[in-house]
XYZ file of C-alpha atoms in Angstrom:
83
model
C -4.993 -17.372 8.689
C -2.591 -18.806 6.348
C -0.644 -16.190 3.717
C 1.935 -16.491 1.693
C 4.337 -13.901 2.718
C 7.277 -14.357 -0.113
C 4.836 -14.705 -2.999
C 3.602 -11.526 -1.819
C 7.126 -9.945 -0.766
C 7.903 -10.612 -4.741
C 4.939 -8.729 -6.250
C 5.393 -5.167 -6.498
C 2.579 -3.668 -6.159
C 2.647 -5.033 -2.514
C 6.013 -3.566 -1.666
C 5.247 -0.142 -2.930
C 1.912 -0.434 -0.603
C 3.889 -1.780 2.217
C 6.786 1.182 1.567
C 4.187 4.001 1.830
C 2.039 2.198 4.562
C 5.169 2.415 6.839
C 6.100 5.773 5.466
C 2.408 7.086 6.142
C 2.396 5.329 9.568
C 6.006 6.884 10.533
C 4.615 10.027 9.888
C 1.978 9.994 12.300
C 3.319 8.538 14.693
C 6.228 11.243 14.667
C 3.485 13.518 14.716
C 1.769 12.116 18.051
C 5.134 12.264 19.436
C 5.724 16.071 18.640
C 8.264 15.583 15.812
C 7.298 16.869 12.699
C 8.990 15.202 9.555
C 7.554 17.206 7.284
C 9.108 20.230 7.802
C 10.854 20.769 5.125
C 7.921 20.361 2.757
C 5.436 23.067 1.736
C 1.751 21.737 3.350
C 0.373 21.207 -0.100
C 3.474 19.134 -1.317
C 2.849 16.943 1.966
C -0.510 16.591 1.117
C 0.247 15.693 -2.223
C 2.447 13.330 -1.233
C -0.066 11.457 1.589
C -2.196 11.321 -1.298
C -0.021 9.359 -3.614
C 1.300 7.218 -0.802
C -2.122 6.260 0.198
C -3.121 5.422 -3.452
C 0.025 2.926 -3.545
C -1.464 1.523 -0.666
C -5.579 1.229 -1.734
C -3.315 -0.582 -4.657
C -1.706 -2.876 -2.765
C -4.892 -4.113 -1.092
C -6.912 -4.546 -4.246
C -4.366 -6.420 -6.282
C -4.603 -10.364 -6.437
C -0.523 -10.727 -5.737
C -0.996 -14.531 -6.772
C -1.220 -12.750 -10.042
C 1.415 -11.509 -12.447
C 0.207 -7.165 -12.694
C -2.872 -5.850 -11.383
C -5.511 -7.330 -12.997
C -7.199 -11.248 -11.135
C -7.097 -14.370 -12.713
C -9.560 -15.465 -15.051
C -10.248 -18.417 -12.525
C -11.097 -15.706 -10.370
C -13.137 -13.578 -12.244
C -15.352 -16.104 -12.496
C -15.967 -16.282 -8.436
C -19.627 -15.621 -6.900
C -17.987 -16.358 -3.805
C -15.203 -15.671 -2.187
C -13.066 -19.420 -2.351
């Protein structure tokens, strides 16, 4: 598997997906462990928030990061295969 990690660590949609991956991860892991980090939250803000975090990250796995926004290439849109 090759992947090239600092085109990717320079497109931001992959660091905001990366940022609330850990975030989301840190949480439940705290959780397993008994600690609760969301505390000081109401339980519909921390929902809220999940929510959002996990959209950042269904956008960071979509996006093309070889790509300047969020949108692919016009090379490839024109795939019938994955290259």
């Amino acid at each position: 598997m090759r992947i090239n990690w600092m085109i990717r660590f320079q497109h931001k949609p992959f660091l905001f997906a990366l940022f609330s991956l850990i975030l989301l991860l840190a949480q439940q892991v705290a959780t397993i462990f008994g600690y609760d980090l969301t505390s000081a939250m109401s339980n519909q803000a921390t929902h809220i928030l999940n929510t959002v975090l996990s959209i950042f990250v269904l956008i960071g796995v979509v996006v093309d990061p070889t790509t300047r926004g969020t949108s692919d290439s016009e090379r490839a849109l024109m795939y019938r295969r994955p290259r």
